[in-house]
Amino acid sequence: MKYIYVLFTLLACSIVNAQLEEEVKVRVAIEQFFYAFNNRNELAIKKLVSPDVLIQTIGLNVQNKMIVRTENFNDLINFIITTPDSISFKEKILDYNIQIDGGMAHVWTPYEFWYNEEFSHCGVNSFQLFKDDDTWKIIYLVDTRRKEECNQVSDKH
């Protein structure tokens, strides 16, 4: 009986370690995405996303109605590469909540966006990733954007 307990404990530890390893890999993929984004590295971003990546934003339109807007990935790339170097931008990630099941991962990241060293907006990113061989790729990104109640984003985590 003692051997079964030891074997069970070792097996449980190896499962937990494997899960933690995958969480680290997923977090690194998201960190690399934002490092590439903040440093305007188009090629690095493209290596981290699926060719069919879907990007959406949830926010208020001019009539103050909540909408979901689908964005073109190439528009994101164009923003990155056409913004003059004299204009700075940075998305600051405040926290990571990572969930994994097999080859799928979900990452929830509250953030602040800074434009020319001034606060622009805040919100939450929700990433879906899939494991392509041993590499996690972003297949879906949806975010919220708002200018008010931004302290509530980071207070909830």
JSON list of C-alpha atoms in Angstrom, two decimals:
[
{"chain": "A", "resi": 1, "resn": "MET", "atom": "CA", "xyz": [0.00, 0.00, 0.00]},
{"chain": "A", "resi": 2, "resn": "LYS", "atom": "CA", "xyz": [2.87, 2.34, 0.83]},
{"chain": "A", "resi": 3, "resn": "TYR", "atom": "CA", "xyz": [4.31, 1.87, -2.69]},
{"chain": "A", "resi": 4, "resn": "ILE", "atom": "CA", "xyz": [0.98, 2.69, -4.31]},
{"chain": "A", "resi": 5, "resn": "TYR", "atom": "CA", "xyz": [0.80, 5.93, -2.32]},
{"chain": "A", "resi": 6, "resn": "VAL", "atom": "CA", "xyz": [4.35, 6.89, -3.37]},
{"chain": "A", "resi": 7, "resn": "LEU", "atom": "CA", "xyz": [3.62, 6.00, -7.00]},
{"chain": "A", "resi": 8, "resn": "PHE", "atom": "CA", "xyz": [0.38, 7.99, -6.94]},
{"chain": "A", "resi": 9, "resn": "THR", "atom": "CA", "xyz": [2.16, 10.99, -5.39]},
{"chain": "A", "resi": 10, "resn": "LEU", "atom": "CA", "xyz": [4.92, 10.91, -8.02]},
{"chain": "A", "resi": 11, "resn": "LEU", "atom": "CA", "xyz": [2.37, 10.64, -10.82]},
{"chain": "A", "resi": 12, "resn": "ALA", "atom": "CA", "xyz": [0.34, 13.56, -9.43]},
{"chain": "A", "resi": 13, "resn": "CYS", "atom": "CA", "xyz": [3.49, 15.70, -9.14]},
{"chain": "A", "resi": 14, "resn": "SER", "atom": "CA", "xyz": [4.50, 14.96, -12.72]},
{"chain": "A", "resi": 15, "resn": "ILE", "atom": "CA", "xyz": [1.01, 15.90, -13.98]},
{"chain": "A", "resi": 16, "resn": "VAL", "atom": "CA", "xyz": [1.09, 19.18, -12.05]},
{"chain": "A", "resi": 17, "resn": "ASN", "atom": "CA", "xyz": [4.59, 19.95, -13.35]},
{"chain": "A", "resi": 18, "resn": "ALA", "atom": "CA", "xyz": [3.52, 19.26, -16.94]},
{"chain": "A", "resi": 19, "resn": "GLN", "atom": "CA", "xyz": [0.53, 21.61, -16.52]},
{"chain": "A", "resi": 20, "resn": "LEU", "atom": "CA", "xyz": [2.75, 24.32, -15.06]},
{"chain": "A", "resi": 21, "resn": "GLU", "atom": "CA", "xyz": [5.21, 23.91, -17.94]},
{"chain": "A", "resi": 22, "resn": "GLU", "atom": "CA", "xyz": [2.41, 24.43, -20.45]},
{"chain": "A", "resi": 23, "resn": "GLU", "atom": "CA", "xyz": [1.16, 27.49, -18.57]},
{"chain": "A", "resi": 24, "resn": "VAL", "atom": "CA", "xyz": [4.65, 28.98, -18.75]},
{"chain": "A", "resi": 25, "resn": "LYS", "atom": "CA", "xyz": [4.81, 28.28, -22.51]},
{"chain": "A", "resi": 26, "resn": "VAL", "atom": "CA", "xyz": [1.41, 29.93, -23.05]},
{"chain": "A", "resi": 27, "resn": "ARG", "atom": "CA", "xyz": [2.36, 32.97, -20.98]},
{"chain": "A", "resi": 28, "resn": "VAL", "atom": "CA", "xyz": [5.65, 33.28, -22.88]},
{"chain": "A", "resi": 29, "resn": "ALA", "atom": "CA", "xyz": [3.73, 33.25, -26.18]},
{"chain": "A", "resi": 30, "resn": "ILE", "atom": "CA", "xyz": [1.53, 36.15, -24.99]},
{"chain": "A", "resi": 31, "resn": "GLU", "atom": "CA", "xyz": [4.53, 38.03, -23.57]},
{"chain": "A", "resi": 32, "resn": "GLN", "atom": "CA", "xyz": [6.36, 37.60, -26.88]},
{"chain": "A", "resi": 33, "resn": "PHE", "atom": "CA", "xyz": [3.31, 38.90, -28.73]},
{"chain": "A", "resi": 34, "resn": "PHE", "atom": "CA", "xyz": [3.26, 42.10, -26.69]},
{"chain": "A", "resi": 35, "resn": "TYR", "atom": "CA", "xyz": [7.02, 42.49, -26.80]},
{"chain": "A", "resi": 36, "resn": "ALA", "atom": "CA", "xyz": [6.81, 42.29, -30.61]},
{"chain": "A", "resi": 37, "resn": "PHE", "atom": "CA", "xyz": [3.77, 44.61, -30.66]},
{"chain": "A", "resi": 38, "resn": "ASN", "atom": "CA", "xyz": [5.38, 47.23, -28.42]},
{"chain": "A", "resi": 39, "resn": "ASN", "atom": "CA", "xyz": [8.60, 47.03, -30.46]},
{"chain": "A", "resi": 40, "resn": "ARG", "atom": "CA", "xyz": [6.82, 47.17, -33.84]},
{"chain": "A", "resi": 41, "resn": "ASN", "atom": "CA", "xyz": [8.15, 43.80, -34.97]},
{"chain": "A", "resi": 42, "resn": "GLU", "atom": "CA", "xyz": [5.80, 42.61, -37.70]},
{"chain": "A", "resi": 43, "resn": "LEU", "atom": "CA", "xyz": [7.65, 39.36, -38.42]},
{"chain": "A", "resi": 44, "resn": "ALA", "atom": "CA", "xyz": [7.73, 38.29, -34.78]},
{"chain": "A", "resi": 45, "resn": "ILE", "atom": "CA", "xyz": [3.99, 38.93, -34.43]},
{"chain": "A", "resi": 46, "resn": "LYS", "atom": "CA", "xyz": [3.21, 36.89, -37.53]},
{"chain": "A", "resi": 47, "resn": "LYS", "atom": "CA", "xyz": [5.18, 33.92, -36.13]},
{"chain": "A", "resi": 48, "resn": "LEU", "atom": "CA", "xyz": [3.03, 33.95, -32.99]},
{"chain": "A", "resi": 49, "resn": "VAL", "atom": "CA", "xyz": [-0.40, 33.93, -34.63]},
{"chain": "A", "resi": 50, "resn": "SER", "atom": "CA", "xyz": [-2.27, 31.53, -36.84]},
{"chain": "A", "resi": 51, "resn": "PRO", "atom": "CA", "xyz": [-2.58, 32.62, -40.49]},
{"chain": "A", "resi": 52, "resn": "ASP", "atom": "CA", "xyz": [-6.37, 32.74, -39.93]},
{"chain": "A", "resi": 53, "resn": "VAL", "atom": "CA", "xyz": [-6.26, 34.69, -36.65]},
{"chain": "A", "resi": 54, "resn": "LEU", "atom": "CA", "xyz": [-9.53, 36.42, -35.77]},
{"chain": "A", "resi": 55, "resn": "ILE", "atom": "CA", "xyz": [-9.43, 39.78, -33.99]},
{"chain": "A", "resi": 56, "resn": "GLN", "atom": "CA", "xyz": [-12.44, 41.51, -32.46]},
{"chain": "A", "resi": 57, "resn": "THR", "atom": "CA", "xyz": [-13.13, 44.47, -30.17]},
{"chain": "A", "resi": 58, "resn": "ILE", "atom": "CA", "xyz": [-16.07, 45.03, -27.86]},
{"chain": "A", "resi": 59, "resn": "GLY", "atom": "CA", "xyz": [-16.91, 48.62, -26.97]},
{"chain": "A", "resi": 60, "resn": "LEU", "atom": "CA", "xyz": [-19.32, 51.49, -27.31]},
{"chain": "A", "resi": 61, "resn": "ASN", "atom": "CA", "xyz": [-20.06, 53.04, -30.69]},
{"chain": "A", "resi": 62, "resn": "VAL", "atom": "CA", "xyz": [-20.85, 56.73, -31.26]},
{"chain": "A", "resi": 63, "resn": "GLN", "atom": "CA", "xyz": [-24.49, 56.13, -30.23]},
{"chain": "A", "resi": 64, "resn": "ASN", "atom": "CA", "xyz": [-23.22, 54.72, -26.91]},
{"chain": "A", "resi": 65, "resn": "LYS", "atom": "CA", "xyz": [-24.40, 51.21, -27.86]},
{"chain": "A", "resi": 66, "resn": "MET", "atom": "CA", "xyz": [-22.25, 48.16, -27.03]},
{"chain": "A", "resi": 67, "resn": "ILE", "atom": "CA", "xyz": [-21.04, 46.47, -30.22]},
{"chain": "A", "resi": 68, "resn": "VAL", "atom": "CA", "xyz": [-18.63, 43.79, -31.40]},
{"chain": "A", "resi": 69, "resn": "ARG", "atom": "CA", "xyz": [-16.38, 44.90, -34.24]},
{"chain": "A", "resi": 70, "resn": "THR", "atom": "CA", "xyz": [-14.31, 42.42, -36.25]},
{"chain": "A", "resi": 71, "resn": "GLU", "atom": "CA", "xyz": [-10.95, 43.81, -37.23]},
{"chain": "A", "resi": 72, "resn": "ASN", "atom": "CA", "xyz": [-8.56, 42.82, -39.96]},
{"chain": "A", "resi": 73, "resn": "PHE", "atom": "CA", "xyz": [-5.25, 41.43, -38.71]},
{"chain": "A", "resi": 74, "resn": "ASN", "atom": "CA", "xyz": [-3.45, 43.35, -41.47]},
{"chain": "A", "resi": 75, "resn": "ASP", "atom": "CA", "xyz": [-4.89, 46.60, -40.06]},
{"chain": "A", "resi": 76, "resn": "LEU", "atom": "CA", "xyz": [-3.15, 45.83, -36.78]},
{"chain": "A", "resi": 77, "resn": "ILE", "atom": "CA", "xyz": [0.10, 45.18, -38.63]},
{"chain": "A", "resi": 78, "resn": "ASN", "atom": "CA", "xyz": [-0.35, 48.42, -40.63]},
{"chain": "A", "resi": 79, "resn": "PHE", "atom": "CA", "xyz": [-0.86, 50.39, -37.41]},
{"chain": "A", "resi": 80, "resn": "ILE", "atom": "CA", "xyz": [2.36, 48.94, -36.02]},
{"chain": "A", "resi": 81, "resn": "ILE", "atom": "CA", "xyz": [4.53, 49.55, -39.05]},
{"chain": "A", "resi": 82, "resn": "THR", "atom": "CA", "xyz": [3.11, 52.90, -40.22]},
{"chain": "A", "resi": 83, "resn": "THR", "atom": "CA", "xyz": [3.04, 54.70, -36.87]},
{"chain": "A", "resi": 84, "resn": "PRO", "atom": "CA", "xyz": [6.02, 57.06, -36.98]},
{"chain": "A", "resi": 85, "resn": "ASP", "atom": "CA", "xyz": [8.85, 56.36, -34.55]},
{"chain": "A", "resi": 86, "resn": "SER", "atom": "CA", "xyz": [8.21, 59.79, -33.04]},
{"chain": "A", "resi": 87, "resn": "ILE", "atom": "CA", "xyz": [4.90, 58.43, -31.68]},
{"chain": "A", "resi": 88, "resn": "SER", "atom": "CA", "xyz": [5.18, 55.91, -28.87]},
{"chain": "A", "resi": 89, "resn": "PHE", "atom": "CA", "xyz": [2.62, 53.31, -27.89]},
{"chain": "A", "resi": 90, "resn": "LYS", "atom": "CA", "xyz": [2.64, 50.52, -25.34]},
{"chain": "A", "resi": 91, "resn": "GLU", "atom": "CA", "xyz": [0.15, 48.00, -24.09]},
{"chain": "A", "resi": 92, "resn": "LYS", "atom": "CA", "xyz": [0.88, 47.22, -20.44]},
{"chain": "A", "resi": 93, "resn": "ILE", "atom": "CA", "xyz": [-0.42, 43.84, -19.26]},
{"chain": "A", "resi": 94, "resn": "LEU", "atom": "CA", "xyz": [-1.59, 43.94, -15.64]},
{"chain": "A", "resi": 95, "resn": "ASP", "atom": "CA", "xyz": [-2.24, 40.25, -14.96]},
{"chain": "A", "resi": 96, "resn": "TYR", "atom": "CA", "xyz": [-2.51, 36.79, -16.55]},
{"chain": "A", "resi": 97, "resn": "ASN", "atom": "CA", "xyz": [-5.21, 34.20, -15.99]},
{"chain": "A", "resi": 98, "resn": "ILE", "atom": "CA", "xyz": [-4.35, 31.06, -17.98]},
{"chain": "A", "resi": 99, "resn": "GLN", "atom": "CA", "xyz": [-6.54, 28.00, -18.53]},
{"chain": "A", "resi": 100, "resn": "ILE", "atom": "CA", "xyz": [-5.46, 24.99, -20.58]},
{"chain": "A", "resi": 101, "resn": "ASP", "atom": "CA", "xyz": [-7.21, 21.88, -21.79]},
{"chain": "A", "resi": 102, "resn": "GLY", "atom": "CA", "xyz": [-5.10, 19.68, -24.05]},
{"chain": "A", "resi": 103, "resn": "GLY", "atom": "CA", "xyz": [-4.25, 21.65, -27.17]},
{"chain": "A", "resi": 104, "resn": "MET", "atom": "CA", "xyz": [-6.36, 24.70, -26.31]},
{"chain": "A", "resi": 105, "resn": "ALA", "atom": "CA", "xyz": [-5.51, 27.58, -24.00]},
{"chain": "A", "resi": 106, "resn": "HIS", "atom": "CA", "xyz": [-7.43, 30.65, -22.88]},
{"chain": "A", "resi": 107, "resn": "VAL", "atom": "CA", "xyz": [-5.62, 33.71, -21.51]},
{"chain": "A", "resi": 108, "resn": "TRP", "atom": "CA", "xyz": [-7.37, 36.66, -19.85]},
{"chain": "A", "resi": 109, "resn": "THR", "atom": "CA", "xyz": [-5.16, 39.76, -19.58]},
{"chain": "A", "resi": 110, "resn": "PRO", "atom": "CA", "xyz": [-6.36, 43.08, -18.15]},
{"chain": "A", "resi": 111, "resn": "TYR", "atom": "CA", "xyz": [-4.35, 45.91, -19.72]},
{"chain": "A", "resi": 112, "resn": "GLU", "atom": "CA", "xyz": [-3.69, 49.63, -20.03]},
{"chain": "A", "resi": 113, "resn": "PHE", "atom": "CA", "xyz": [-2.83, 51.23, -23.36]},
{"chain": "A", "resi": 114, "resn": "TRP", "atom": "CA", "xyz": [-0.49, 54.21, -23.46]},
{"chain": "A", "resi": 115, "resn": "TYR", "atom": "CA", "xyz": [-0.11, 56.45, -26.52]},
{"chain": "A", "resi": 116, "resn": "ASN", "atom": "CA", "xyz": [2.65, 59.07, -26.61]},
{"chain": "A", "resi": 117, "resn": "GLU", "atom": "CA", "xyz": [3.32, 58.48, -22.90]},
{"chain": "A", "resi": 118, "resn": "GLU", "atom": "CA", "xyz": [-0.30, 59.35, -22.03]},
{"chain": "A", "resi": 119, "resn": "PHE", "atom": "CA", "xyz": [-2.99, 56.97, -20.86]},
{"chain": "A", "resi": 120, "resn": "SER", "atom": "CA", "xyz": [-5.33, 56.17, -23.76]},
{"chain": "A", "resi": 121, "resn": "HIS", "atom": "CA", "xyz": [-7.65, 53.39, -22.59]},
{"chain": "A", "resi": 122, "resn": "CYS", "atom": "CA", "xyz": [-7.92, 50.15, -20.65]},
{"chain": "A", "resi": 123, "resn": "GLY", "atom": "CA", "xyz": [-9.74, 46.86, -20.94]},
{"chain": "A", "resi": 124, "resn": "VAL", "atom": "CA", "xyz": [-9.24, 43.14, -21.08]},
{"chain": "A", "resi": 125, "resn": "ASN", "atom": "CA", "xyz": [-7.76, 40.92, -23.77]},
{"chain": "A", "resi": 126, "resn": "SER", "atom": "CA", "xyz": [-9.11, 37.40, -24.18]},
{"chain": "A", "resi": 127, "resn": "PHE", "atom": "CA", "xyz": [-6.81, 35.13, -26.18]},
{"chain": "A", "resi": 128, "resn": "GLN", "atom": "CA", "xyz": [-7.51, 31.67, -27.54]},
{"chain": "A", "resi": 129, "resn": "LEU", "atom": "CA", "xyz": [-4.44, 29.65, -28.47]},
{"chain": "A", "resi": 130, "resn": "PHE", "atom": "CA", "xyz": [-3.88, 26.23, -29.93]},
{"chain": "A", "resi": 131, "resn": "LYS", "atom": "CA", "xyz": [-0.86, 24.01, -29.57]},
{"chain": "A", "resi": 132, "resn": "ASP", "atom": "CA", "xyz": [0.75, 23.46, -32.96]},
{"chain": "A", "resi": 133, "resn": "ASP", "atom": "CA", "xyz": [3.26, 20.66, -32.31]},
{"chain": "A", "resi": 134, "resn": "ASP", "atom": "CA", "xyz": [5.11, 22.18, -29.34]},
{"chain": "A", "resi": 135, "resn": "THR", "atom": "CA", "xyz": [4.31, 25.84, -30.13]},
{"chain": "A", "resi": 136, "resn": "TRP", "atom": "CA", "xyz": [1.34, 27.80, -28.84]},
{"chain": "A", "resi": 137, "resn": "LYS", "atom": "CA", "xyz": [-0.25, 29.98, -31.57]},
{"chain": "A", "resi": 138, "resn": "ILE", "atom": "CA", "xyz": [-2.83, 32.72, -31.11]},
{"chain": "A", "resi": 139, "resn": "ILE", "atom": "CA", "xyz": [-5.97, 31.91, -33.09]},
{"chain": "A", "resi": 140, "resn": "TYR", "atom": "CA", "xyz": [-8.39, 34.44, -31.60]},
{"chain": "A", "resi": 141, "resn": "LEU", "atom": "CA", "xyz": [-8.11, 37.75, -29.78]},
{"chain": "A", "resi": 142, "resn": "VAL", "atom": "CA", "xyz": [-11.02, 39.80, -28.49]},
{"chain": "A", "resi": 143, "resn": "ASP", "atom": "CA", "xyz": [-10.60, 42.87, -26.32]},
{"chain": "A", "resi": 144, "resn": "THR", "atom": "CA", "xyz": [-12.63, 45.49, -24.55]},
{"chain": "A", "resi": 145, "resn": "ARG", "atom": "CA", "xyz": [-11.74, 49.16, -24.63]},
{"chain": "A", "resi": 146, "resn": "ARG", "atom": "CA", "xyz": [-12.84, 51.95, -22.35]},
{"chain": "A", "resi": 147, "resn": "LYS", "atom": "CA", "xyz": [-11.51, 55.19, -20.93]},
{"chain": "A", "resi": 148, "resn": "GLU", "atom": "CA", "xyz": [-13.37, 55.10, -17.60]},
{"chain": "A", "resi": 149, "resn": "GLU", "atom": "CA", "xyz": [-13.46, 52.75, -14.61]},
{"chain": "A", "resi": 150, "resn": "CYS", "atom": "CA", "xyz": [-10.02, 51.44, -15.49]},
{"chain": "A", "resi": 151, "resn": "ASN", "atom": "CA", "xyz": [-8.97, 50.81, -11.93]},
{"chain": "A", "resi": 152, "resn": "GLN", "atom": "CA", "xyz": [-11.71, 48.16, -11.75]},
{"chain": "A", "resi": 153, "resn": "VAL", "atom": "CA", "xyz": [-9.90, 46.04, -14.34]},
{"chain": "A", "resi": 154, "resn": "SER", "atom": "CA", "xyz": [-6.85, 45.43, -12.18]},
{"chain": "A", "resi": 155, "resn": "ASP", "atom": "CA", "xyz": [-8.80, 45.34, -8.89]},
{"chain": "A", "resi": 156, "resn": "LYS", "atom": "CA", "xyz": [-10.73, 42.24, -9.98]},
{"chain": "A", "resi": 157, "resn": "HIS", "atom": "CA", "xyz": [-7.62, 40.06, -10.17]}
]
